[in-house]
Coordinates of C-alpha atoms in Angstrom, one line a residue:
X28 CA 5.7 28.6 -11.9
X29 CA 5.7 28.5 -8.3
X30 CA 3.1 26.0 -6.5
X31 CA 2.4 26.7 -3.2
X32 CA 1.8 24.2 -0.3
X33 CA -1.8 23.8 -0.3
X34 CA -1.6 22.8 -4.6
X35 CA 1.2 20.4 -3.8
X36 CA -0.4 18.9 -1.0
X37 CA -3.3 17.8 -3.8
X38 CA -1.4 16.2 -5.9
X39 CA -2.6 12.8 -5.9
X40 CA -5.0 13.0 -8.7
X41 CA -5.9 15.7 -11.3
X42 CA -8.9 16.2 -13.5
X43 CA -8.2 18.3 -16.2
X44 CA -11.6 19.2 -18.2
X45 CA -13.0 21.6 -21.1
X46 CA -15.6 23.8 -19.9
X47 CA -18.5 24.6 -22.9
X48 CA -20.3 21.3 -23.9
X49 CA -18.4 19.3 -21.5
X50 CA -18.0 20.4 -17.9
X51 CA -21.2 22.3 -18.9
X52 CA -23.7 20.9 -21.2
X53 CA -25.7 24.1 -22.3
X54 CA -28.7 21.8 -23.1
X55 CA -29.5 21.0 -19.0
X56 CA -31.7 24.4 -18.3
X57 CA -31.1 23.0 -14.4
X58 CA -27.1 22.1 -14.1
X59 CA -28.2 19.0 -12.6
X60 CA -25.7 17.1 -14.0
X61 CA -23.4 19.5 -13.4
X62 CA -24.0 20.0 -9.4
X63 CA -24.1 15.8 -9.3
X64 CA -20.5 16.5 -10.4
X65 CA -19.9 19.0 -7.8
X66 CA -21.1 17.2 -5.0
X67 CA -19.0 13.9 -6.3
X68 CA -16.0 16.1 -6.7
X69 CA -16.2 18.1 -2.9
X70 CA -17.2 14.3 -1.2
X71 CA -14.5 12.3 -2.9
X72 CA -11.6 14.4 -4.6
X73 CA -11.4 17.4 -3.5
X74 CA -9.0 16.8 -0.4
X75 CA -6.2 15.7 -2.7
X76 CA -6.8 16.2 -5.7
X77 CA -5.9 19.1 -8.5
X78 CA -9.2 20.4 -10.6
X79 CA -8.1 22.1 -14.1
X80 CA -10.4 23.9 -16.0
X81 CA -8.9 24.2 -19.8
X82 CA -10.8 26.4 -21.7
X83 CA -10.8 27.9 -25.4
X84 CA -12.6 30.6 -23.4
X85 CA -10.7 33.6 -22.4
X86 CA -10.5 35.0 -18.7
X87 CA -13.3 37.1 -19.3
X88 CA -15.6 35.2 -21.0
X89 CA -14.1 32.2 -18.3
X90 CA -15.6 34.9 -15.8
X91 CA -18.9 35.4 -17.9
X92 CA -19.6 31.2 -18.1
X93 CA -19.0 31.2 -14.1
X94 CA -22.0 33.7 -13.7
X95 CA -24.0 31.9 -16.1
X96 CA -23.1 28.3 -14.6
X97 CA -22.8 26.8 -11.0
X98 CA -18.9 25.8 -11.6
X99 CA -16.9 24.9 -8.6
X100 CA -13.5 27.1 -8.5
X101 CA -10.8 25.6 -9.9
X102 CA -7.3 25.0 -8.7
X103 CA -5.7 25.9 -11.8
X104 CA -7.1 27.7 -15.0
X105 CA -6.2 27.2 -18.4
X106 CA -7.6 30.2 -20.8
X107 CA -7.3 30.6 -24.4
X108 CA -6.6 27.1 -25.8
X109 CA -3.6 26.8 -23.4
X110 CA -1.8 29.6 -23.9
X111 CA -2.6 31.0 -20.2
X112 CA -2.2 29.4 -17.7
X113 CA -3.7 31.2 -14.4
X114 CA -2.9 30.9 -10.5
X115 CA -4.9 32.7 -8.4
X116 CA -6.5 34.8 -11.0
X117 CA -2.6 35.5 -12.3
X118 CA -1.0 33.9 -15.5
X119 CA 2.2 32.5 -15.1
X120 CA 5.1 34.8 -16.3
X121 CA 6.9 31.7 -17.1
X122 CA 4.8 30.0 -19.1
X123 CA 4.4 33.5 -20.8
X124 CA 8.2 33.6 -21.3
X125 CA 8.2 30.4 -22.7
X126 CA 5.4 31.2 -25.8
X127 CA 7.5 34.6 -26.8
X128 CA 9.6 32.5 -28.2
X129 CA 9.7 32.8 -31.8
X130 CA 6.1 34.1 -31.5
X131 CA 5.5 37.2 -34.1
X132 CA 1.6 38.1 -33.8
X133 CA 1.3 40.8 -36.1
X134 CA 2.7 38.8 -38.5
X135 CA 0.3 36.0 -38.0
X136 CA -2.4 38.6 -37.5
X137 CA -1.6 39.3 -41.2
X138 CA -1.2 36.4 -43.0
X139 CA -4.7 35.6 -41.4
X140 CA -5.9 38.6 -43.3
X141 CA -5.9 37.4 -46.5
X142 CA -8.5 35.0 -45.8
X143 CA -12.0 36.4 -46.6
X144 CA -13.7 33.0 -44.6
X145 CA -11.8 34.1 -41.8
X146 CA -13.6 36.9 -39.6
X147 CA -12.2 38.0 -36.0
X148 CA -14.1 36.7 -32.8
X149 CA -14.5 39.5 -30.6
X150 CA -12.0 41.7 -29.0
X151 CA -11.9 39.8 -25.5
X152 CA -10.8 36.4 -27.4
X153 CA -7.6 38.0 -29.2
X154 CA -4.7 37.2 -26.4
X155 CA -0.8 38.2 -26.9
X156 CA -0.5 34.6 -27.8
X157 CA -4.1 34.0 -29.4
X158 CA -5.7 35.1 -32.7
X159 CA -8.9 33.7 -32.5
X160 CA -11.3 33.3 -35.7
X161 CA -14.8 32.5 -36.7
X162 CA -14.2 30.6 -40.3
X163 CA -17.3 30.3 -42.5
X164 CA -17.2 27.7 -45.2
X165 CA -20.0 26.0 -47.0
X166 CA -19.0 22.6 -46.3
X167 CA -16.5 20.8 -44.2
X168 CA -14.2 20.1 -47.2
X169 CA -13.9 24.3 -47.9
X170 CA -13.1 24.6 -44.8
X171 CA -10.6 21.8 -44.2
X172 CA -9.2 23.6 -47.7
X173 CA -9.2 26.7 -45.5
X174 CA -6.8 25.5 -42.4
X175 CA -4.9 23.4 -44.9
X176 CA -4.0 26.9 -47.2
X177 CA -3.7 28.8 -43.9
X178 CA -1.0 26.5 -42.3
X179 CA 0.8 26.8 -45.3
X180 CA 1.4 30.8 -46.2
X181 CA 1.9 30.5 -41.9
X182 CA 5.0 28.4 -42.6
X183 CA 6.0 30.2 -45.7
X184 CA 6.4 33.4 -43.8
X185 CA 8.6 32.2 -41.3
X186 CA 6.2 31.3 -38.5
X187 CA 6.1 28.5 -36.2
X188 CA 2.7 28.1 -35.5
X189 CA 0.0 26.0 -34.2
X190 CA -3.2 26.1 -36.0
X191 CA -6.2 24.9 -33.8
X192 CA -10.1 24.3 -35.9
X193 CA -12.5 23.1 -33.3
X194 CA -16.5 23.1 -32.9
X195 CA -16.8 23.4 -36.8
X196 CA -16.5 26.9 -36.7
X197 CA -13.6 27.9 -34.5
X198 CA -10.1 28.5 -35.4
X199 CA -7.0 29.9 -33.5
X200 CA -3.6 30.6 -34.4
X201 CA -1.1 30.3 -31.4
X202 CA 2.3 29.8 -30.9
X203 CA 4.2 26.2 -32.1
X204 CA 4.8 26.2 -28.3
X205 CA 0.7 26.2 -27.2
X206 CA -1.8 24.2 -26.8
X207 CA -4.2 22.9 -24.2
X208 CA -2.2 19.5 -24.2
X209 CA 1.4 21.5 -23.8
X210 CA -0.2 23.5 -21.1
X211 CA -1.0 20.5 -19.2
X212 CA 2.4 18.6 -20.1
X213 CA 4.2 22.3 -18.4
X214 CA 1.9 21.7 -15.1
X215 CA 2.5 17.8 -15.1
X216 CA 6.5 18.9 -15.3
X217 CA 6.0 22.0 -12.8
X218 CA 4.4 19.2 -10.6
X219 CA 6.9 16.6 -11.0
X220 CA 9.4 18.9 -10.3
X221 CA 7.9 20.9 -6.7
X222 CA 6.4 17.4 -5.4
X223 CA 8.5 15.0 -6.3
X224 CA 6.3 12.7 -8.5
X225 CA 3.5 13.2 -10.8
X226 CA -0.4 12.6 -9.6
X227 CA 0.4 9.1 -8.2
X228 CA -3.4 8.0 -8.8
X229 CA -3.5 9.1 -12.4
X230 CA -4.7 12.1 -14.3
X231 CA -8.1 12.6 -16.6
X232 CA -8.7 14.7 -19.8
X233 CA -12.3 15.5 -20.6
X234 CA -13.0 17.7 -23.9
X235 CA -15.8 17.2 -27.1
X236 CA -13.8 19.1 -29.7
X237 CA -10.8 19.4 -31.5
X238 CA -9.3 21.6 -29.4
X239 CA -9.2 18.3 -26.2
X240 CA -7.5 16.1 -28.7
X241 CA -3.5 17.0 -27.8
X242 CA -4.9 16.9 -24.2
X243 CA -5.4 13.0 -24.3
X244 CA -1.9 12.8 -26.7
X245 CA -0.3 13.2 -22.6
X246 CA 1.8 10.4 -21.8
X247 CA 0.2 8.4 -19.1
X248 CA -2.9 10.5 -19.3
X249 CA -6.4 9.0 -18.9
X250 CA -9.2 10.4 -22.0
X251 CA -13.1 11.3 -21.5
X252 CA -14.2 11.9 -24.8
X253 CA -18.5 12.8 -23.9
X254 CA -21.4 11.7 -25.9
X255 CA -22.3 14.9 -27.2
X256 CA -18.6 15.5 -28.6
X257 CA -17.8 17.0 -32.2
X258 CA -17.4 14.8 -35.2
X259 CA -13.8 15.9 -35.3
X260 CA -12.6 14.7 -32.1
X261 CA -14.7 11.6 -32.6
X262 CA -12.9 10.4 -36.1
X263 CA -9.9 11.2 -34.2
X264 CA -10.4 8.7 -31.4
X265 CA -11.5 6.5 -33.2
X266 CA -8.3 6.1 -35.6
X267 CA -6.4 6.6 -32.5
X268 CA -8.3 5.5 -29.7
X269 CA -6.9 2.8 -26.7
X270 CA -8.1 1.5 -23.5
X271 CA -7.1 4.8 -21.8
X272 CA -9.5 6.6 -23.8
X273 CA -13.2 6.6 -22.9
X274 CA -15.8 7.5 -25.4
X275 CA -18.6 7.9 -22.5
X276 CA -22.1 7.4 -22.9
X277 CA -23.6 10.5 -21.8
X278 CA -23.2 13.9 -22.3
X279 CA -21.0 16.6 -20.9
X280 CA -20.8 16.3 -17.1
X281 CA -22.7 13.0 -16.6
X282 CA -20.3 11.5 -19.3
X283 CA -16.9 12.7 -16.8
X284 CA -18.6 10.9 -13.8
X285 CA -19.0 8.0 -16.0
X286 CA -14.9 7.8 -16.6
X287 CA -14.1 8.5 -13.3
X288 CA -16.5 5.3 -12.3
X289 CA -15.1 3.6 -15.6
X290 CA -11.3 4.0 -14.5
X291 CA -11.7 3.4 -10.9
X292 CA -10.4 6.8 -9.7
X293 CA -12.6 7.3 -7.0
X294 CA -10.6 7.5 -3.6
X295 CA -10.8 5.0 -0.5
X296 CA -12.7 6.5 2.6
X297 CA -9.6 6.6 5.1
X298 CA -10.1 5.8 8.5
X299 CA -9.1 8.9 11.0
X300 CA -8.6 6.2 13.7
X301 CA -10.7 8.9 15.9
X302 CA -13.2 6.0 17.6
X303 CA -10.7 2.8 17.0
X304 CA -13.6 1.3 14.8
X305 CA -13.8 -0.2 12.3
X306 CA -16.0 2.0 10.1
X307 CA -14.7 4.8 11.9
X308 CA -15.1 8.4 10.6
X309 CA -12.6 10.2 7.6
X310 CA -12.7 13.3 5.8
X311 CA -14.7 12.0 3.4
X312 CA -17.5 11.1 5.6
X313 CA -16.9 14.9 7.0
X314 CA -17.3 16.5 3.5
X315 CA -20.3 14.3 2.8
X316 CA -22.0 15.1 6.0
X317 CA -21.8 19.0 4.9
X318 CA -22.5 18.6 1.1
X319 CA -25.9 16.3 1.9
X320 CA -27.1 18.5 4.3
X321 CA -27.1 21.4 2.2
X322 CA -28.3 19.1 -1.2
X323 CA -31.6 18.3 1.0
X324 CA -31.5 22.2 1.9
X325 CA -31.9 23.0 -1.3
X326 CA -34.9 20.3 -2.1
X327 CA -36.1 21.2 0.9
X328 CA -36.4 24.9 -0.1
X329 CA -37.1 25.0 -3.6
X330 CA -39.9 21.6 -3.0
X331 CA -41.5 23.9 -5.9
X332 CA -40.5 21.3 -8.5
X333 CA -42.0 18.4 -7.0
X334 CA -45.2 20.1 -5.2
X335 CA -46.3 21.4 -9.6
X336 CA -45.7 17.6 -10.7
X337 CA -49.0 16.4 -9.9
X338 CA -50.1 15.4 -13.2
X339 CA -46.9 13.3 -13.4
X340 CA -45.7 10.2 -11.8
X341 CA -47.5 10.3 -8.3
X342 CA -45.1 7.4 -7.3
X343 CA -42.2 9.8 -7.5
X344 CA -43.6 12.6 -6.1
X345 CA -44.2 10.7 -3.1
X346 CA -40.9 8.7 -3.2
X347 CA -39.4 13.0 -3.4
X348 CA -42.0 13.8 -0.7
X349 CA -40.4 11.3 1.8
X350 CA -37.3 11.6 1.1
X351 CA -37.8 15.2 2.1
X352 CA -39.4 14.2 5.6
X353 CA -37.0 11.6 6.0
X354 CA -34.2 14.1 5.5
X355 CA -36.1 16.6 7.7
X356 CA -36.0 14.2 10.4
X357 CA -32.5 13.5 9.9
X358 CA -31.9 17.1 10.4
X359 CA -33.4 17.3 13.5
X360 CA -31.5 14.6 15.3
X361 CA -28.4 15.5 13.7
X362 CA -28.9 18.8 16.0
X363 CA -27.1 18.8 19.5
X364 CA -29.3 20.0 21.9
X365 CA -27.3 22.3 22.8
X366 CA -26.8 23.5 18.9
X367 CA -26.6 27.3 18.4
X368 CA -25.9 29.0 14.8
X369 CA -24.4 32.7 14.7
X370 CA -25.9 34.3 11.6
X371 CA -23.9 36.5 9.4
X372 CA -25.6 39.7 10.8
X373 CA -24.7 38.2 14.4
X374 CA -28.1 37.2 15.4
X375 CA -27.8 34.0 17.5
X376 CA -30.5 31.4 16.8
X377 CA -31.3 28.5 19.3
X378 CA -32.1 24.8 18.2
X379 CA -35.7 25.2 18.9
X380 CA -35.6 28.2 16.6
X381 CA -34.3 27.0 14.2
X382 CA -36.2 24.0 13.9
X383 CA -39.6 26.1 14.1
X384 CA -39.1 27.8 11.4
X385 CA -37.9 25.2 9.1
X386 CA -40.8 23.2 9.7
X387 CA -43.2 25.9 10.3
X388 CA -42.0 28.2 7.0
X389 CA -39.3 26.3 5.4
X390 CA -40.3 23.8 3.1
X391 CA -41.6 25.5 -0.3
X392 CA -40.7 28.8 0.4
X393 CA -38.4 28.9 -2.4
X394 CA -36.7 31.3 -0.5
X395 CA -33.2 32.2 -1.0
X396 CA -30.7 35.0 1.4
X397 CA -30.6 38.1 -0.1
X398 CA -27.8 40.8 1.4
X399 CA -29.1 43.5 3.0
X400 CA -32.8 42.3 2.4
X401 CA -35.2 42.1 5.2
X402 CA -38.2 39.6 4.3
X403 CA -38.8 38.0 8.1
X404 CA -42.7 38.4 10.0
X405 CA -42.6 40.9 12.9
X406 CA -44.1 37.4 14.1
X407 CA -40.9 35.5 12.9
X408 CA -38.6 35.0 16.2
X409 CA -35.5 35.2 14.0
X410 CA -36.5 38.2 13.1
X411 CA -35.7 39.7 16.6
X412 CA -32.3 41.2 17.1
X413 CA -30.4 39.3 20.2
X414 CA -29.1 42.5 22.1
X415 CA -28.0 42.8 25.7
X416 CA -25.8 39.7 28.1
X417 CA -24.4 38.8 24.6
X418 CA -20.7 38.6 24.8
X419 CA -18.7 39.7 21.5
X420 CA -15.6 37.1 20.9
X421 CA -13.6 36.1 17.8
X422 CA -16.5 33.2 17.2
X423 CA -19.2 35.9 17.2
X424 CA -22.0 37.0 19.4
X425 CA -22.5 34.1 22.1
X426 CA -25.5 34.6 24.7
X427 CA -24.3 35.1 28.4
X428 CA -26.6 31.9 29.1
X429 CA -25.8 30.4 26.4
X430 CA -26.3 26.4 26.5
X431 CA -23.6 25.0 24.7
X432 CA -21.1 23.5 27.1
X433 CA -17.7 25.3 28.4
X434 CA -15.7 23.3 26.0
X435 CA -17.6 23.4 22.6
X436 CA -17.5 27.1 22.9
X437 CA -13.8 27.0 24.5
X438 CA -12.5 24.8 21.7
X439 CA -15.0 27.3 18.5
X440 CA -13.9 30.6 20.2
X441 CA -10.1 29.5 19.6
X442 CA -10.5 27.9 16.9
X443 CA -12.1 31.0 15.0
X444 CA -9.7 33.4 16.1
X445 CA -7.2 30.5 13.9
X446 CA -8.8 29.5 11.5
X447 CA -8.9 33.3 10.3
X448 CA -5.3 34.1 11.2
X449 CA -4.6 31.0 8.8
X450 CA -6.2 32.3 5.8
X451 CA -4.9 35.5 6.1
X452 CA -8.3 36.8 7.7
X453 CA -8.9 39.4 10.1
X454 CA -11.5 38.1 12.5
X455 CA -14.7 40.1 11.8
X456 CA -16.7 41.1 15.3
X457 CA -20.2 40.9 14.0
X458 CA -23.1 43.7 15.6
X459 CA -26.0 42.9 17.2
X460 CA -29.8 43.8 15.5
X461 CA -30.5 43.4 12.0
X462 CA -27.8 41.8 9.6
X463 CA -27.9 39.7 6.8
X464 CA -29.3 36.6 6.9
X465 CA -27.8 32.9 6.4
X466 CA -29.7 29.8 4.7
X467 CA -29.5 28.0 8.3
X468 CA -30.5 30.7 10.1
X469 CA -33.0 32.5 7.8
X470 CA -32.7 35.7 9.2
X471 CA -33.3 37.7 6.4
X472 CA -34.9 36.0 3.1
X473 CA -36.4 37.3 0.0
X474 CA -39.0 34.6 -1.7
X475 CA -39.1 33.8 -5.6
X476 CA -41.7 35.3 -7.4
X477 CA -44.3 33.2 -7.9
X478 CA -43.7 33.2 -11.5
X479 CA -40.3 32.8 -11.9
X480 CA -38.8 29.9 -13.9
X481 CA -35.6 28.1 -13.2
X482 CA -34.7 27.3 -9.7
X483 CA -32.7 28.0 -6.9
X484 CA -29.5 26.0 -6.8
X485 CA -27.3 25.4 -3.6
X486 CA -23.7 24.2 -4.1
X487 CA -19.9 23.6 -1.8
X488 CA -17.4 25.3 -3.3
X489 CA -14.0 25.2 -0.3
X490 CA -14.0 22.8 2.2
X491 CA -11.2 22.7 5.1
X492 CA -11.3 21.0 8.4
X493 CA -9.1 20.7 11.7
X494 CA -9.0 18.3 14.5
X495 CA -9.7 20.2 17.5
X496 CA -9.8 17.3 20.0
X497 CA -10.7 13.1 19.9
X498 CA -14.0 13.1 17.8
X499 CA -14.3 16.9 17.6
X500 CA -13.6 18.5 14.2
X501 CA -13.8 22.4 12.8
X502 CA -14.9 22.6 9.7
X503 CA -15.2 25.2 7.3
X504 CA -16.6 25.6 3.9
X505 CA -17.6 28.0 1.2
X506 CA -21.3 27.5 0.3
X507 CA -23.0 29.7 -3.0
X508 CA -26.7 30.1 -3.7
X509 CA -27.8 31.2 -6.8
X510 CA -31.1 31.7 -9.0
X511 CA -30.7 29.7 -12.3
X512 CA -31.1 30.8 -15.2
X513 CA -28.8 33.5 -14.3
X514 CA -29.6 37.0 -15.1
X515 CA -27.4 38.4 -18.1
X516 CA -25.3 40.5 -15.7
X517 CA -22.4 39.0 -14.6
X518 CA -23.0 37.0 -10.9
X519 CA -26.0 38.7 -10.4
X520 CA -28.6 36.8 -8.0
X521 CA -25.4 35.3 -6.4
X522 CA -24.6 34.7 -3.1
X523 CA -21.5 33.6 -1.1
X524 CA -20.9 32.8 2.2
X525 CA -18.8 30.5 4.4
X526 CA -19.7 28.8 7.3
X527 CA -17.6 27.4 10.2
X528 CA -19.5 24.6 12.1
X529 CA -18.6 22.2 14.9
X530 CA -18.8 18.6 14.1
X531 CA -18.5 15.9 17.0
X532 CA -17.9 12.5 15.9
X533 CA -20.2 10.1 17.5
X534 CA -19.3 6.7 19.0
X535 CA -19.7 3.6 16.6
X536 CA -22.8 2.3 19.3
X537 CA -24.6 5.4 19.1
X538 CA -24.7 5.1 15.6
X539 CA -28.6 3.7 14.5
X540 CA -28.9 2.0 11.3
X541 CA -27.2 2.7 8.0
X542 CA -28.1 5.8 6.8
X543 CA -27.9 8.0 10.2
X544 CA -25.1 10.3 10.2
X545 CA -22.0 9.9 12.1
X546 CA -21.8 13.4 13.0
X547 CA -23.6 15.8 15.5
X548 CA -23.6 19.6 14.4
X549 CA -22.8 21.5 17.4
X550 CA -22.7 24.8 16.4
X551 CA -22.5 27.1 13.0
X552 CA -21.1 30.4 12.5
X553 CA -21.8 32.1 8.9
X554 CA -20.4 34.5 7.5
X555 CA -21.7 36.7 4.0
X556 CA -19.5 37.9 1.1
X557 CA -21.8 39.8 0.2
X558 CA -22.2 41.8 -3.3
X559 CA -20.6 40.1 -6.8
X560 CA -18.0 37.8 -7.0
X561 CA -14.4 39.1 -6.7
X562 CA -12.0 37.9 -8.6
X563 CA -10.8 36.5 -5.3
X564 CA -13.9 34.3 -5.0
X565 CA -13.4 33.0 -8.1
X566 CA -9.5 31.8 -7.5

């Protein structure tokens, strides 16, 4: 296994969690607990620290759950009860080798055979190094009977094996060699080994079944067992439980934030020295500033929720409703005045513009960017192509007059043209007239149905940044939309885009009361992917 720089560099903490039930508790119809997670994990971790996703789940059906759920895209994916382990969408050849090793599948395949409580899952969950089974008992001591008798004709035909029962239901025959917990011990050696040390801050398990319980066996590993876990991973940690373990209070992602509060893992805001203040800015403050910008977007937006509640609490709604204004008005003076967004289909939008029409047609719309999709008023001045004195550079389409000063643009024309070259982008030259649409620039929307359910959720996914001068900072970030509950079809309703936006740092005295920002946007360029997620956007 070969780590590359960017993994290594993020090596100061890892999370390593189970996906069905406890990164995402099927029960929360609006992933709230699951995007509080997100935003936690983008502000605070994400900058240095390793997500793992280790899943019973297979690739596929890995693929399937990230349509159906608004997961953030993990550094490192463990399928099939450890015995894949993926990189960028590849699994690792050497942790491949490593299995074949005194595996012999169609062996195992037919001792399983014999057993008529045993029935195949479906054709996507049997791996080269998985046989995956459904086993229906009457009662848990048939089917602890079951595993016990299985296990044994394993071992009496030669074969090392690991038998895995999980959820009540689930059972998996893999190699000796595999398991979720040896998965993680291999990456917590393959780390050791490229960086020099293991996560110095710590590493946390999170799982609700069986099939967690060798992941909190780690040495030196940190345990989130959630509320909502299965009895057999609760009588487990409970005969074997110590203070590393943490049997949380709430379920599935609400019990992981718990633990990370719990154990203290949450990182110190570091100082970039930038203003010589004391409370001067840090990448954390940067990622914040992006991540609660586009949470109030999405309240802002959707405002559906809160507007239907008026038989509830009135005090909330109102508490919501100001919270909205207030963050409407934070908006606005977070704005330079010489602010200028580039939409994906190259239309430029002014401040003033852009302002209008989130005040004038914003809030409650529901409305949410669809590609290729054309919803904007012939009144609507966004909906009016920017054509002629526009100049066509490797930031985008930037007006002749344009009023953002010689060095902003200097420093975002530049900085563009790099920030592509370093992620192995060619720079795109967007066209003038009718393009598609971004959520700051609202040039082309399509409104929820008035009847549809759900709602319309808003979440960071990729976040990088780079000094550009004292107090001025490119950042640039990965930002996906999408209608929950999802349609059946994979990704569908989805959109991706990433955005690249100037941030000036402002001045410690400039800086009025607690809660204003530290940060002036001075410009935003957006780019769609447009269509379904490529396997690409997922790794």
């Amino acid at each position: 296994m070969s780590l590359d720089s960017q993994l290594l560099a993020k090596t100061s903490f890892m999370l390593v969690s189970d996906l069905d039930w406890t990164m995402v508790d099927h029960k929360d119809e609006t992933h709230e607990k699951l995007l509080e997670f997100n935003r936690v994990w983008m502000t605070h971790f994400a900058s240095n620290s390793l997500l793992v996703f280790s899943t019973g789940r297979s690739p596929e059906l890995f693929q399937h759950l990230a349509a159906e759920a608004p997961l953030l895209t993990p550094d490192i994916l463990v399928c099939s009860v450890g015995t894949e382990i993926l990189l960028n969408g590849v699994s690792d050849p050497e942790w491949e080798a490593f299995l074949d090793q005194g595996w012999d599948r169609d062996t195992a395949a037919a001792v399983g055979s014999r057993f008529p409580e045993l029935v195949l899952q479906q054709q996507s969950e049997q791996r080269p190094h998985k046989i995956s089974y459904k086993l229906y008992a009457a009662d848990t001591s048939q089917a602890t009977g079951v595993v016990s008798n299985l296990r044994s004709q394993l071992a009496a035909a030669g074969l090392d094996t690991n038998v895995v029962f999980s959820g009540g239901q689930d059972l998996d025959v893999l190699p000796a060699r595999a398991s979720k917990g040896k998965a993680l011990s291999f990456l917590l050696e393959q780390i050791e080994k490229q960086a020099g040390a293991r996560p110095t801050k710590g590493v946390m398990a999170c799982g609700d079944s069986g099939n967690d319980q060798e992941l909190f066996e780690v040495p030196g590993v940190h345990g989130c067992m959630v509320a909502n876990a299965h009895p057999e991973l609760v009588e487990w940690t409970n005969a074997n439980g110590h203070d590393r373990i943490f049997a949380a209070k709430k379920d599935g992602p609400g019990g992981i934030l718990e633990a990370l509060m719990h154990f203290n893992f949450f990182n110190p805001t570091e100082n970039d020295g930038d203003t010589g203040t004391a409370g001067g800015g840090s990448i954390i403050g940067r990622r914040k500033e992006v991540v609660d910008l586009h949470t109030w977007f999405e309240n802002y937006f959707v405002a559906v929720p809160y507007a239907q509640s008026g038989a509830g609490d009135n005090d909330e709604f109102s508490a919501k409703e100001e919270a909205l204004e207030l963050g409407l008005q934070r908006f606005e003076a977070n704005l330079s005045p010489e602010f200028e967004l580039i939409g994906p289909g190259g239309i430029l939008t002014t401040r003033q513009e852009l302002l209008h029409w989130v005040k004038q047609k914003g809030k409650g719309s529901r409305m949410a960017s669809v590609a290729g999709k054309t919803a904007a008023g012939a009144d609507d001045p966004l909906a009016a192509a920017t054509t002629g004195g526009d100049t066509t550079t490797a930031a985008g389409i930037v007006r002749s007059n344009s009023n953002v000063g010689n060095e902003v643009q200097g420093l975002l024309s530049a900085a563009m043209a790099a920030s592509a070259a370093n992620n192995g982008e060619t720079p795109t030259t967007p066209t003038t007239g009718n393009g598609n649409g971004g959520l700051l620039g609202a040039e082309h929307y399509q409104p929820h149905s008035p009847t549809e359910t759900g709602r319309f959720r808003i979440w960071i996914d990729s976040f990088k940044e780079r000094k550009l001068a004292p107090g001025m900072w490119l950042v640039r970030y990965k930002e996906i939309q999408q209608r929950f509950p999802a349609a059946s079809a994979m990704n569908t309703g989805r959109t991706t885009r990433w955005s690249t936006a100037v941030l000036r740092e402002l001045e410690e005295s400039s800086i009025n009361g607690g809660e204003a920002s530290r940060y002036i946007w001075e410009s935003v360029h957006e780019t769609f992917t447009n269509g379904p997620a490529t396997s690409g956007d997922q790794f």
